[in-house]
Amino acid sequence: MKSKLIQYAFVLLALTMGCACTDLDETLYSSVATKNFYNTKSDIERAVARPFEHAFATIKERQVLQELTADQLITPTRDGWWDDGGRWRRYHYHTWNAEDGTDILYLWNGQYQGIGQCNYVIEDLESLDPAKFGLTESDFNDYKAQCRTLRAMFYLTLLDAFRNCPLVVSFNDKTENTDYQVAPKELFTFIENELKDCVNKLARKESLGTQALVQGKWTQAGAAALLVRLYLNAEVYIGEERYDDCARLCQNILDGVYGPYEVSDRWDAAFDWDNNTCDEVIFGYPASSGYSYWHYSGDVYWYAVPSQVKDSKCKAGEHNVKYAASPSYDVDGTLYNYKLGMPIQNFRKYPGDERMKLYRNLGNSKREGMFLFGYLEYVDDNGKTARVRAPERSYDLYIRDAVGNFQGMAPDTWPQGQTSNLMNGDHNSGWHFVKYPMYTDADAHQLESDYTEIRLPEIIYSLAECKLRSGDASGAGKLLNSVRKRNYPSENLNEVLYLPDGRAKLDMEEMLAEWGREYFAEGRRRTDLIRFGKFSTSSWWDKTPDADHHTDIFPLMRNVLNANPALKQNPGYND
């Protein structure tokens, strides 16, 4: 059973666009809306649910900006497809500006819309009598803590992407807000104080096996996990190391101070159709067919497989080829030697990885593997084995860990005289991937997977990184191994586990690589690269270092600046 907090049939509240863009003086006749809307307990629950649904929808822009600006995912042209006026190239080459970053604009607007919705609900709950709706003061306090935690996550996204942002904490009293940008430290402190207070006000998950009861709700562990994200990146955000604070908080989460969680014995359990029961999940957005499933959308995972793939036929619509893994091989078959990118080669480094298997639906809501590569065979309507073909071109797909024009070449044949870059791909170019299962129309649990925003390995990896930064490579290795061991056969563990449990060596370069394996395509890669000092200074496939560090944050888009003269452009961008 999905949590009612999100799965209620959402109504379009007057508050939906309550704080659009940066027009902080926009007026809503809230007294009329409030008086007319809140009549039953269900009305209260729908109001609280609305900003959560909005937050779920905003993962789309975050996915684009976190992954296509980084080293592991690409959107090359394919037989003339997917250029879109250079939109994806600008993200890859870090050449965006204040005029041409559609997703940057959506990210800014989306967070402030969510903040406005949270502010509206928080203040409404302050003015209402819970007894009128058959609720208690404790219920209202939990609802307010839910919205405050969600608001803190919206601000954390803004801090990560833009650093310099207005602080808007009230819907009704504009004097409490700033129309100008506050310093990153002030925003950081606001987020920190909100989350520390909410940790004490939110419910604690009481036992293993009860995740379904709290899915879609912030718990003590969820708020604490957002603090982990804040502290882990504090040196980037405000120039102050908070790794010790991060480590202490991680250890408390692992010790069960905020409730019991455990790592699953399967890598895909946190993504599968029944992941609302998975104790690895700390916070997830409920989803299912007939409700919302924003992670199964074009900007996230739906467009990470070939457009005519047959094994994942779904009533929700056709797939497309927006996302692929950055290549490991040049167009002539030569292995690249980049230290970043090359995610498939990064997985290949340790033999036997279960995630490296060809993705297949096994029936009865089971899957295996994460990647699509080589020839993709299926049984056609006549009962014959056929291969997936390119759209609009007459060749069978043979998906390669390379980018170029291969068309119908045999697998052991490589073209000569080509250049491998974003402008020169075809439908064979780059391995595709399936993080969340894409079950077919015949499967009862199609589109049933919830979206996992936070899972326990993030806490384990964050603590491991803190330990490694302090010189404790052995302690860091043990922590990582507690997750990694599920990905490999037992006979390979001595080779693939880090010291002291195995022979593999762990250093900061390998730590970043392991973040890339465990969190491949989960919408955090840009942040990790920046924390490791690699985002603007490094090279990967078809990408040279930036001229300076200004691209570590995004610009304010032109129409945002025009809407509010008090805003100042971020350094390095044309104001």
Coordinates of C-alpha atoms in Angstrom, one line a residue:
M1 CA 0.0 0.0 0.0
K2 CA 1.4 3.3 -1.1
S3 CA 1.6 6.1 1.5
K4 CA -1.5 8.4 1.4
L5 CA 0.7 11.4 1.8
I6 CA 1.5 11.5 -1.9
Q7 CA -1.0 9.1 -3.4
Y8 CA -4.0 11.2 -2.7
A9 CA -5.6 12.5 -5.9
F10 CA -4.1 15.9 -6.0
V11 CA -6.3 19.0 -6.5
L12 CA -4.9 22.1 -8.1
L13 CA -4.5 24.3 -5.1
A14 CA -4.4 28.1 -5.5
L15 CA -1.0 27.9 -3.8
T16 CA 0.5 25.8 -6.6
M17 CA 2.4 28.7 -8.2
G18 CA 2.5 30.8 -5.1
C19 CA 6.1 31.8 -5.4
A20 CA 7.0 31.6 -9.0
C21 CA 10.4 32.6 -10.3
T22 CA 11.7 35.4 -8.1
D23 CA 8.6 37.7 -8.2
L24 CA 8.5 37.6 -4.4
D25 CA 5.7 40.2 -4.3
E26 CA 3.2 38.1 -6.2
T27 CA -0.2 38.2 -4.4
L28 CA -2.6 35.3 -3.7
Y29 CA -5.8 36.1 -1.9
S30 CA -4.9 33.4 0.6
S31 CA -7.6 34.2 3.2
V32 CA -10.3 33.3 0.6
A33 CA -8.4 30.2 -0.6
T34 CA -7.8 29.0 2.9
K35 CA -11.4 29.5 4.1
N36 CA -12.9 27.8 1.0
F37 CA -10.5 24.9 0.8
Y38 CA -10.0 23.4 4.3
N39 CA -13.1 21.5 5.3
T40 CA -12.1 17.9 6.0
K41 CA -9.1 15.9 7.2
S42 CA -8.5 14.9 3.6
D43 CA -8.2 18.6 2.6
I44 CA -5.4 19.0 5.1
E45 CA -3.6 15.9 3.8
R46 CA -3.9 17.0 0.2
A47 CA -2.5 20.4 1.1
V48 CA 0.5 18.8 2.8
A49 CA 1.0 16.4 -0.1
R50 CA 1.0 19.0 -2.8
P51 CA 4.6 20.3 -2.3
F52 CA 5.8 16.7 -2.1
E53 CA 4.3 15.9 -5.5
H54 CA 5.9 19.1 -6.8
A55 CA 9.3 18.1 -5.3
F56 CA 9.0 14.7 -7.0
A57 CA 8.4 16.4 -10.4
T58 CA 11.6 18.6 -10.0
I59 CA 13.9 15.6 -10.1
K60 CA 13.8 15.9 -13.9
E61 CA 15.8 19.1 -14.1
R62 CA 18.1 18.0 -11.4
Q63 CA 18.8 14.8 -13.4
V64 CA 19.7 16.7 -16.5
L65 CA 22.0 19.2 -14.8
Q66 CA 23.7 16.7 -12.4
E67 CA 24.4 14.1 -15.1
L68 CA 24.8 15.8 -18.5
T69 CA 27.2 18.4 -17.1
A70 CA 29.4 15.6 -15.6
D71 CA 31.5 12.8 -16.9
Q72 CA 29.4 9.7 -16.9
L73 CA 26.3 10.4 -19.1
I74 CA 26.1 11.9 -22.5
T75 CA 23.5 12.9 -25.1
P76 CA 25.2 12.6 -28.5
T77 CA 23.5 13.2 -31.9
R78 CA 22.2 10.0 -33.4
D79 CA 21.6 9.9 -37.2
G80 CA 20.6 13.6 -36.9
W81 CA 18.5 13.1 -33.7
W82 CA 19.2 14.8 -30.4
D83 CA 21.0 18.0 -31.2
D84 CA 18.2 20.4 -30.3
G85 CA 20.0 23.5 -31.2
G86 CA 23.1 22.5 -29.2
R87 CA 21.3 22.3 -25.9
W88 CA 22.9 19.1 -24.7
R89 CA 26.3 20.1 -26.0
R90 CA 26.3 23.3 -23.9
Y91 CA 25.8 21.2 -20.8
H92 CA 28.5 18.8 -21.8
Y93 CA 31.0 21.5 -22.7
H94 CA 30.1 23.8 -19.8
T95 CA 29.3 26.6 -22.2
W96 CA 25.8 27.5 -20.8
N97 CA 25.0 31.2 -20.1
A98 CA 22.2 33.3 -18.8
E99 CA 20.2 33.1 -22.0
D100 CA 20.2 29.4 -23.0
G101 CA 19.9 27.2 -20.0
T102 CA 16.3 25.9 -20.1
D103 CA 16.8 23.3 -17.4
I104 CA 18.7 25.8 -15.2
L105 CA 15.7 28.1 -15.3
Y106 CA 13.3 25.2 -14.5
L107 CA 15.5 24.2 -11.6
W108 CA 15.5 27.7 -10.0
N109 CA 11.8 28.2 -10.6
G110 CA 10.9 24.7 -9.4
Q111 CA 12.6 25.0 -6.1
Y112 CA 11.1 28.4 -5.3
Q113 CA 7.6 27.2 -6.3
G114 CA 8.1 24.3 -3.9
I115 CA 9.3 26.7 -1.2
G116 CA 6.3 28.9 -1.7
Q117 CA 4.0 25.9 -1.4
C118 CA 5.7 24.7 1.8
N119 CA 5.5 28.2 3.3
Y120 CA 1.8 28.4 2.4
V121 CA 0.9 25.1 4.1
I122 CA 3.1 25.8 7.2
E123 CA 1.4 29.1 7.8
D124 CA -2.1 27.7 7.1
L125 CA -1.5 25.0 9.7
E126 CA -0.5 27.6 12.2
S127 CA -3.9 29.3 11.8
L128 CA -6.1 26.2 11.8
D129 CA -7.6 24.2 14.7
P130 CA -6.6 20.6 14.3
A131 CA -9.5 19.4 16.3
K132 CA -11.9 20.7 13.7
F133 CA -10.5 18.1 11.3
G134 CA -10.3 15.2 13.7
L135 CA -6.6 15.7 14.1
T136 CA -4.3 16.4 17.1
E137 CA -1.7 19.1 17.7
S138 CA 0.9 16.4 17.4
D139 CA -0.4 15.6 13.9
F140 CA -0.2 19.3 12.9
N141 CA 3.4 19.5 14.3
D142 CA 4.4 16.5 12.2
Y143 CA 2.9 18.0 9.1
K144 CA 4.7 21.3 9.7
A145 CA 8.0 19.4 10.3
Q146 CA 7.4 17.5 7.0
C147 CA 7.0 20.7 5.1
R148 CA 9.9 22.4 6.8
T149 CA 12.2 19.5 6.0
L150 CA 11.0 19.5 2.4
R151 CA 11.6 23.2 2.2
A152 CA 15.1 22.7 3.5
M153 CA 15.7 20.2 0.7
F154 CA 14.6 22.7 -1.8
Y155 CA 17.0 25.2 -0.4
L156 CA 19.8 22.6 -0.3
T157 CA 19.3 22.1 -4.1
L158 CA 19.4 25.9 -4.6
L159 CA 22.6 26.2 -2.5
D160 CA 24.2 23.4 -4.4
A161 CA 23.3 24.9 -7.8
F162 CA 23.4 28.6 -7.4
R163 CA 25.0 29.4 -3.9
N164 CA 23.6 33.0 -3.8
C165 CA 19.8 32.9 -3.4
P166 CA 17.0 34.9 -1.8
L167 CA 15.7 33.5 1.5
V168 CA 11.9 33.2 1.5
V169 CA 10.4 31.9 4.7
S170 CA 6.9 33.3 4.7
F171 CA 4.0 33.3 2.3
N172 CA 1.9 35.9 4.0
D173 CA 4.5 38.3 5.6
K174 CA 6.8 39.6 2.9
T175 CA 8.9 41.5 5.4
E176 CA 10.3 38.2 6.6
N177 CA 11.7 37.5 3.2
T178 CA 14.6 38.9 1.2
D179 CA 14.3 40.0 -2.4
Y180 CA 18.1 40.1 -2.6
Q181 CA 20.4 37.1 -2.4
V182 CA 21.8 36.2 1.0
A183 CA 25.3 34.9 1.5
P184 CA 25.8 31.2 1.1
K185 CA 26.7 31.0 4.8
E186 CA 23.4 32.4 5.8
L187 CA 21.5 30.0 3.6
F188 CA 23.7 27.1 4.9
T189 CA 22.9 28.1 8.5
F190 CA 19.2 28.3 7.8
I191 CA 19.1 24.8 6.3
E192 CA 21.2 23.4 9.1
N193 CA 19.1 24.9 11.9
E194 CA 15.8 23.8 10.2
L195 CA 17.0 20.2 9.8
K196 CA 18.5 20.0 13.3
D197 CA 15.2 21.2 14.7
C198 CA 13.0 18.9 12.5
V199 CA 15.1 15.8 13.4
N200 CA 13.7 16.2 16.9
K201 CA 10.1 16.8 15.7
L202 CA 9.7 14.1 13.1
A203 CA 8.7 10.5 13.7
R204 CA 11.3 7.8 14.1
K205 CA 11.0 4.6 12.0
E206 CA 10.5 2.0 14.8
S207 CA 11.5 -1.4 13.3
L208 CA 12.8 -3.1 10.2
G209 CA 10.1 -4.2 7.8
T210 CA 8.0 -1.1 8.3
Q211 CA 9.3 1.2 5.5
A212 CA 6.0 1.0 3.6
L213 CA 4.4 2.8 6.6
V214 CA 6.7 5.8 6.3
Q215 CA 7.4 5.9 2.5
G216 CA 6.9 9.4 1.2
K217 CA 7.2 10.9 4.6
W218 CA 10.2 12.6 6.2
T219 CA 11.5 10.7 9.2
Q220 CA 14.2 11.5 11.7
A221 CA 16.7 9.6 9.5
G222 CA 15.6 11.4 6.4
A223 CA 16.2 14.8 7.9
A224 CA 19.5 13.6 9.3
A225 CA 20.5 12.3 5.9
L226 CA 19.9 15.8 4.4
L227 CA 22.2 17.2 7.0
V228 CA 24.8 14.6 5.9
R229 CA 24.6 16.0 2.4
L230 CA 24.9 19.6 3.7
Y231 CA 28.0 18.8 5.9
L232 CA 29.7 16.6 3.3
N233 CA 29.7 19.5 0.9
A234 CA 30.2 22.3 3.4
E235 CA 33.8 23.1 2.2
V236 CA 32.4 23.7 -1.3
Y237 CA 29.4 25.6 -0.2
I238 CA 30.9 27.9 2.5
G239 CA 34.6 27.2 2.6
E240 CA 34.4 25.5 6.0
E241 CA 35.2 21.8 6.5
R242 CA 32.4 20.0 8.4
Y243 CA 33.6 16.4 7.7
D244 CA 33.8 15.6 11.5
D245 CA 30.2 16.7 11.9
C246 CA 29.2 14.7 8.8
A247 CA 31.0 11.6 10.2
R248 CA 29.3 11.8 13.6
L249 CA 25.9 12.2 12.0
C250 CA 26.5 9.3 9.6
Q251 CA 27.6 7.0 12.5
N252 CA 24.5 7.9 14.5
I253 CA 22.3 7.0 11.5
L254 CA 24.2 3.7 11.1
D255 CA 23.9 3.0 14.8
G256 CA 20.1 3.3 14.6
V257 CA 19.8 6.5 16.6
Y258 CA 17.2 7.7 14.1
G259 CA 15.6 4.3 13.3
P260 CA 16.7 1.0 11.9
Y261 CA 17.8 0.6 8.3
E262 CA 19.9 -2.0 6.6
V263 CA 21.7 -2.6 3.2
S264 CA 19.8 -5.0 1.0
D265 CA 21.5 -8.1 -0.3
R266 CA 20.6 -7.1 -3.9
W267 CA 21.9 -4.0 -5.7
D268 CA 18.5 -3.4 -7.4
A269 CA 16.2 -3.9 -4.3
A270 CA 16.0 -0.2 -3.7
F271 CA 14.8 0.4 -7.3
D272 CA 12.5 -2.6 -7.8
W273 CA 8.6 -2.6 -7.9
D274 CA 8.4 -3.4 -4.2
N275 CA 11.1 -0.9 -3.0
N276 CA 8.5 0.7 -0.7
T277 CA 9.2 -2.3 1.6
C278 CA 13.0 -2.1 1.2
D279 CA 14.8 -1.1 4.5
E280 CA 17.7 0.3 2.5
V281 CA 15.4 3.2 1.5
I282 CA 15.5 6.2 3.9
F283 CA 13.3 8.5 1.8
G284 CA 11.4 7.8 -1.4
Y285 CA 8.6 9.3 -3.4
P286 CA 5.6 6.9 -3.8
A287 CA 4.8 6.2 -7.4
S288 CA 2.7 3.8 -9.5
S289 CA 0.8 3.6 -12.8
G290 CA -2.2 5.9 -12.6
Y291 CA -0.6 8.2 -10.2
S292 CA 2.8 10.0 -10.6
Y293 CA 5.9 8.3 -11.9
W294 CA 8.2 11.2 -12.7
H295 CA 11.3 9.0 -12.7
Y296 CA 9.8 7.1 -15.6
S297 CA 9.8 10.2 -17.7
G298 CA 11.8 11.5 -20.7
D299 CA 14.1 13.7 -18.6
V300 CA 15.0 10.9 -16.3
Y301 CA 15.1 7.1 -17.0
W302 CA 12.5 6.6 -19.7
Y303 CA 14.9 8.0 -22.3
A304 CA 17.8 5.8 -21.3
V305 CA 17.0 2.9 -23.7
P306 CA 16.7 2.6 -27.5
S307 CA 13.6 4.1 -28.9
Q308 CA 12.3 0.8 -30.4
V309 CA 13.4 -1.5 -27.6
K310 CA 10.8 -4.4 -27.5
D311 CA 11.5 -6.0 -24.1
S312 CA 10.1 -2.9 -22.4
K313 CA 6.9 -2.3 -24.3
C314 CA 4.8 -0.1 -22.1
K315 CA 1.4 1.5 -22.3
A316 CA 3.1 4.7 -20.9
G317 CA 4.6 5.4 -24.3
E318 CA 7.7 4.9 -26.5
H319 CA 11.3 5.2 -25.2
N320 CA 14.0 7.4 -26.7
V321 CA 17.8 7.6 -26.6
K322 CA 18.5 10.8 -24.6
Y323 CA 21.0 9.2 -22.2
A324 CA 23.9 6.8 -22.7
A325 CA 27.1 6.0 -20.9
S326 CA 30.1 8.1 -21.9
P327 CA 32.3 5.8 -24.1
S328 CA 35.4 3.9 -23.0
Y329 CA 36.7 3.3 -26.6
D330 CA 37.6 5.7 -29.4
V331 CA 35.9 5.2 -32.8
D332 CA 38.8 3.0 -34.0
G333 CA 38.5 0.6 -31.0
T334 CA 41.3 2.1 -28.9
L335 CA 40.7 2.2 -25.2
Y336 CA 40.8 5.8 -23.8
N337 CA 43.0 6.6 -20.8
Y338 CA 40.9 9.3 -19.1
K339 CA 40.9 9.2 -15.4
L340 CA 37.3 10.3 -15.3
G341 CA 34.3 9.3 -17.4
M342 CA 34.4 5.8 -19.0
P343 CA 31.8 4.5 -16.6
I344 CA 31.5 1.1 -18.3
Q345 CA 35.3 0.6 -18.0
N346 CA 35.0 1.7 -14.4
F347 CA 32.5 -1.1 -13.8
R348 CA 34.7 -3.6 -15.7
K349 CA 37.6 -2.9 -13.3
Y350 CA 36.3 -5.4 -10.8
P351 CA 35.2 -8.8 -12.4
G352 CA 31.9 -10.4 -11.9
D353 CA 29.8 -7.3 -11.2
E354 CA 26.1 -8.3 -11.2
R355 CA 25.2 -4.9 -12.6
M356 CA 27.1 -5.5 -15.7
K357 CA 24.8 -8.2 -17.0
L358 CA 22.6 -7.5 -20.0
Y359 CA 19.3 -6.1 -18.7
R360 CA 16.4 -8.6 -19.0
N361 CA 12.9 -8.9 -17.8
L362 CA 12.7 -12.5 -16.4
G363 CA 8.9 -12.5 -15.8
N364 CA 7.0 -12.5 -12.5
S365 CA 8.3 -9.0 -11.7
K366 CA 11.9 -10.1 -11.8
R367 CA 14.8 -8.5 -13.7
E368 CA 18.6 -8.9 -13.9
G369 CA 21.4 -6.6 -15.1
M370 CA 21.5 -2.9 -15.6
F371 CA 22.9 -2.3 -19.1
L372 CA 21.8 -2.7 -22.7
F373 CA 24.6 -3.5 -25.1
G374 CA 25.4 -5.5 -28.2
Y375 CA 22.6 -6.9 -30.3
L376 CA 19.2 -6.7 -28.5
E377 CA 17.1 -9.7 -29.5
Y378 CA 13.4 -10.3 -28.9
V379 CA 10.6 -12.6 -30.1
D380 CA 8.4 -10.9 -32.7
D381 CA 4.7 -11.3 -33.2
N382 CA 5.4 -14.3 -35.5
G383 CA 7.3 -16.1 -32.8
K384 CA 10.7 -15.6 -34.5
T385 CA 13.8 -14.1 -33.0
A386 CA 14.5 -10.6 -34.2
R387 CA 16.8 -7.8 -33.4
V388 CA 16.0 -4.2 -32.4
R389 CA 16.6 -1.9 -35.3
A390 CA 17.5 1.7 -35.6
P391 CA 14.6 4.1 -36.1
E392 CA 14.3 5.6 -39.6
R393 CA 17.5 3.7 -40.7
S394 CA 17.9 0.2 -42.0
Y395 CA 20.3 -1.4 -39.6
D396 CA 20.2 -3.7 -36.6
L397 CA 21.5 -2.1 -33.5
Y398 CA 24.8 -3.3 -32.1
I399 CA 25.2 -1.0 -29.0
R400 CA 28.9 -0.2 -28.4
D401 CA 30.9 1.4 -25.6
A402 CA 32.0 4.0 -28.2
V403 CA 30.5 7.0 -30.1
G404 CA 30.7 7.2 -33.8
N405 CA 28.9 6.3 -37.0
F406 CA 28.9 2.5 -37.1
Q407 CA 25.5 2.0 -38.8
G408 CA 25.3 -1.7 -39.8
M409 CA 29.0 -2.6 -39.2
A410 CA 29.9 -6.0 -37.9
P411 CA 30.8 -6.0 -34.1
D412 CA 34.5 -6.6 -34.8
T413 CA 34.7 -3.9 -37.4
W414 CA 35.7 -0.3 -36.6
P415 CA 35.4 2.7 -38.9
Q416 CA 38.5 4.6 -40.0
G417 CA 39.0 8.4 -40.4
Q418 CA 36.2 9.4 -38.0
T419 CA 36.3 11.7 -35.0
S420 CA 34.4 10.6 -31.9
N421 CA 32.4 13.5 -30.4
L422 CA 28.9 14.6 -29.4
M423 CA 28.1 15.6 -33.0
N424 CA 29.1 12.3 -34.6
G425 CA 27.0 9.6 -33.1
D426 CA 24.4 7.0 -34.3
H427 CA 22.0 4.7 -32.6
N428 CA 24.7 2.2 -31.8
S429 CA 26.7 4.8 -29.8
G430 CA 27.0 4.3 -26.0
W431 CA 25.7 1.7 -23.7
H432 CA 22.2 2.3 -22.4
F433 CA 21.0 1.5 -18.9
V434 CA 18.0 0.5 -16.8
K435 CA 18.2 1.6 -13.2
Y436 CA 14.5 1.2 -12.4
P437 CA 12.9 -1.9 -14.0
M438 CA 11.0 -1.4 -17.2
Y439 CA 8.5 -4.2 -17.0
T440 CA 6.1 -4.8 -19.9
D441 CA 2.4 -4.4 -20.2
A442 CA 1.9 -8.0 -19.2
D443 CA 3.5 -7.4 -15.8
A444 CA 1.2 -6.6 -12.9
H445 CA 3.9 -4.4 -11.3
Q446 CA 4.8 -2.2 -14.3
L447 CA 5.6 1.3 -13.3
E448 CA 5.2 0.4 -9.6
S449 CA 8.7 1.4 -8.4
D450 CA 8.9 4.3 -6.1
Y451 CA 11.6 6.9 -6.7
T452 CA 14.4 6.4 -4.1
E453 CA 15.7 9.8 -3.1
I454 CA 17.9 8.7 -0.2
R455 CA 19.2 5.2 0.6
L456 CA 21.5 3.9 3.3
P457 CA 24.6 3.4 1.1
E458 CA 24.8 7.2 0.7
I459 CA 25.4 7.4 4.5
I460 CA 27.9 4.6 4.4
Y461 CA 29.8 6.1 1.5
S462 CA 29.7 9.6 3.1
L463 CA 31.2 8.2 6.3
A464 CA 33.8 6.3 4.3
E465 CA 34.8 9.5 2.5
C466 CA 35.1 11.3 5.7
K467 CA 37.3 8.6 7.2
L468 CA 39.5 8.5 4.0
R469 CA 39.9 12.3 4.2
S470 CA 41.1 11.9 7.8
G471 CA 43.7 9.2 6.8
D472 CA 41.7 6.1 7.9
A473 CA 41.7 4.1 4.6
S474 CA 41.2 0.8 6.4
G475 CA 38.0 2.0 8.1
A476 CA 36.8 3.6 4.9
G477 CA 37.5 0.3 3.0
K478 CA 35.5 -1.8 5.5
L479 CA 32.5 0.5 5.2
L480 CA 32.5 0.5 1.4
N481 CA 32.9 -3.3 1.4
S482 CA 29.8 -3.7 3.5
V483 CA 27.9 -2.5 0.4
R484 CA 30.1 -3.6 -2.5
K485 CA 30.2 -7.3 -1.5
R486 CA 26.6 -7.8 -2.8
N487 CA 27.7 -6.9 -6.3
Y488 CA 30.2 -9.7 -6.9
P489 CA 30.3 -13.5 -6.6
S490 CA 31.9 -14.8 -3.4
E491 CA 34.9 -16.4 -5.2
N492 CA 35.8 -12.9 -6.5
L493 CA 35.6 -11.0 -3.2
N494 CA 39.3 -11.3 -2.3
E495 CA 40.2 -9.6 -5.6
V496 CA 37.4 -6.9 -5.6
L497 CA 37.1 -5.8 -2.0
Y498 CA 39.2 -3.0 -0.6
L499 CA 41.9 -3.6 2.0
P500 CA 41.9 -5.0 4.6
D501 CA 39.1 -7.3 3.5
G502 CA 40.5 -7.8 0.0
R503 CA 43.4 -6.8 -2.2
A504 CA 41.9 -3.7 -3.9
K505 CA 43.5 -0.4 -2.8
L506 CA 41.5 2.7 -1.9
D507 CA 42.5 6.3 -2.3
M508 CA 40.6 9.5 -3.1
E509 CA 40.7 8.8 -6.9
E510 CA 39.2 5.4 -6.2
M511 CA 36.7 6.8 -3.8
L512 CA 35.3 9.1 -6.5
A513 CA 35.2 6.1 -8.9
E514 CA 33.3 4.1 -6.4
W515 CA 30.7 6.9 -5.9
G516 CA 30.3 6.7 -9.7
R517 CA 29.7 3.0 -9.7
E518 CA 27.3 2.8 -6.7
Y519 CA 25.4 6.0 -7.7
F520 CA 25.6 5.7 -11.5
A521 CA 22.9 7.8 -13.1
E522 CA 21.2 8.7 -9.8
G523 CA 21.4 12.5 -10.2
R524 CA 24.4 13.4 -8.0
R525 CA 27.5 13.2 -10.2
R526 CA 28.1 16.9 -10.7
T527 CA 28.1 17.5 -6.9
D528 CA 30.5 14.7 -6.3
L529 CA 32.9 16.0 -9.0
I530 CA 32.9 19.5 -7.5
R531 CA 33.5 18.2 -4.0
F532 CA 36.6 16.3 -5.3
G533 CA 37.8 19.4 -7.2
K534 CA 37.3 17.7 -10.6
F535 CA 34.3 19.3 -12.3
S536 CA 35.8 22.4 -13.9
T537 CA 39.5 21.4 -13.9
S538 CA 39.5 17.9 -15.5
S539 CA 39.2 16.2 -18.9
W540 CA 36.9 13.3 -19.9
W541 CA 35.6 12.2 -23.3
D542 CA 35.1 15.2 -25.6
K543 CA 35.6 17.6 -22.7
T544 CA 38.6 19.8 -21.9
P545 CA 39.1 21.7 -18.6
D546 CA 37.1 24.9 -18.2
A547 CA 38.9 28.3 -18.2
D548 CA 38.1 28.9 -14.6
H549 CA 35.9 27.7 -11.7
H550 CA 32.8 29.9 -12.4
T551 CA 31.0 26.9 -13.9
D552 CA 30.9 25.2 -10.6
I553 CA 27.7 27.1 -10.0
F554 CA 25.0 28.0 -12.5
P555 CA 24.0 31.5 -13.7
L556 CA 20.7 33.2 -12.9
M557 CA 18.8 33.2 -16.2
R558 CA 18.0 36.4 -17.9
N559 CA 14.2 36.4 -17.2
V560 CA 14.9 35.7 -13.5
L561 CA 17.1 38.8 -13.4
N562 CA 14.6 40.9 -15.3
A563 CA 11.8 39.8 -12.9
N564 CA 13.7 41.1 -9.8
P565 CA 16.2 44.0 -10.1
A566 CA 17.5 43.2 -6.6
L567 CA 19.2 40.0 -7.9
K568 CA 22.8 40.0 -8.9
Q569 CA 24.3 37.6 -11.5
N570 CA 26.7 35.0 -10.2
P571 CA 30.4 35.6 -10.8
G572 CA 31.7 34.8 -14.3
Y573 CA 28.5 35.2 -16.1
N574 CA 27.3 38.2 -18.1
D575 CA 24.9 40.2 -16.0

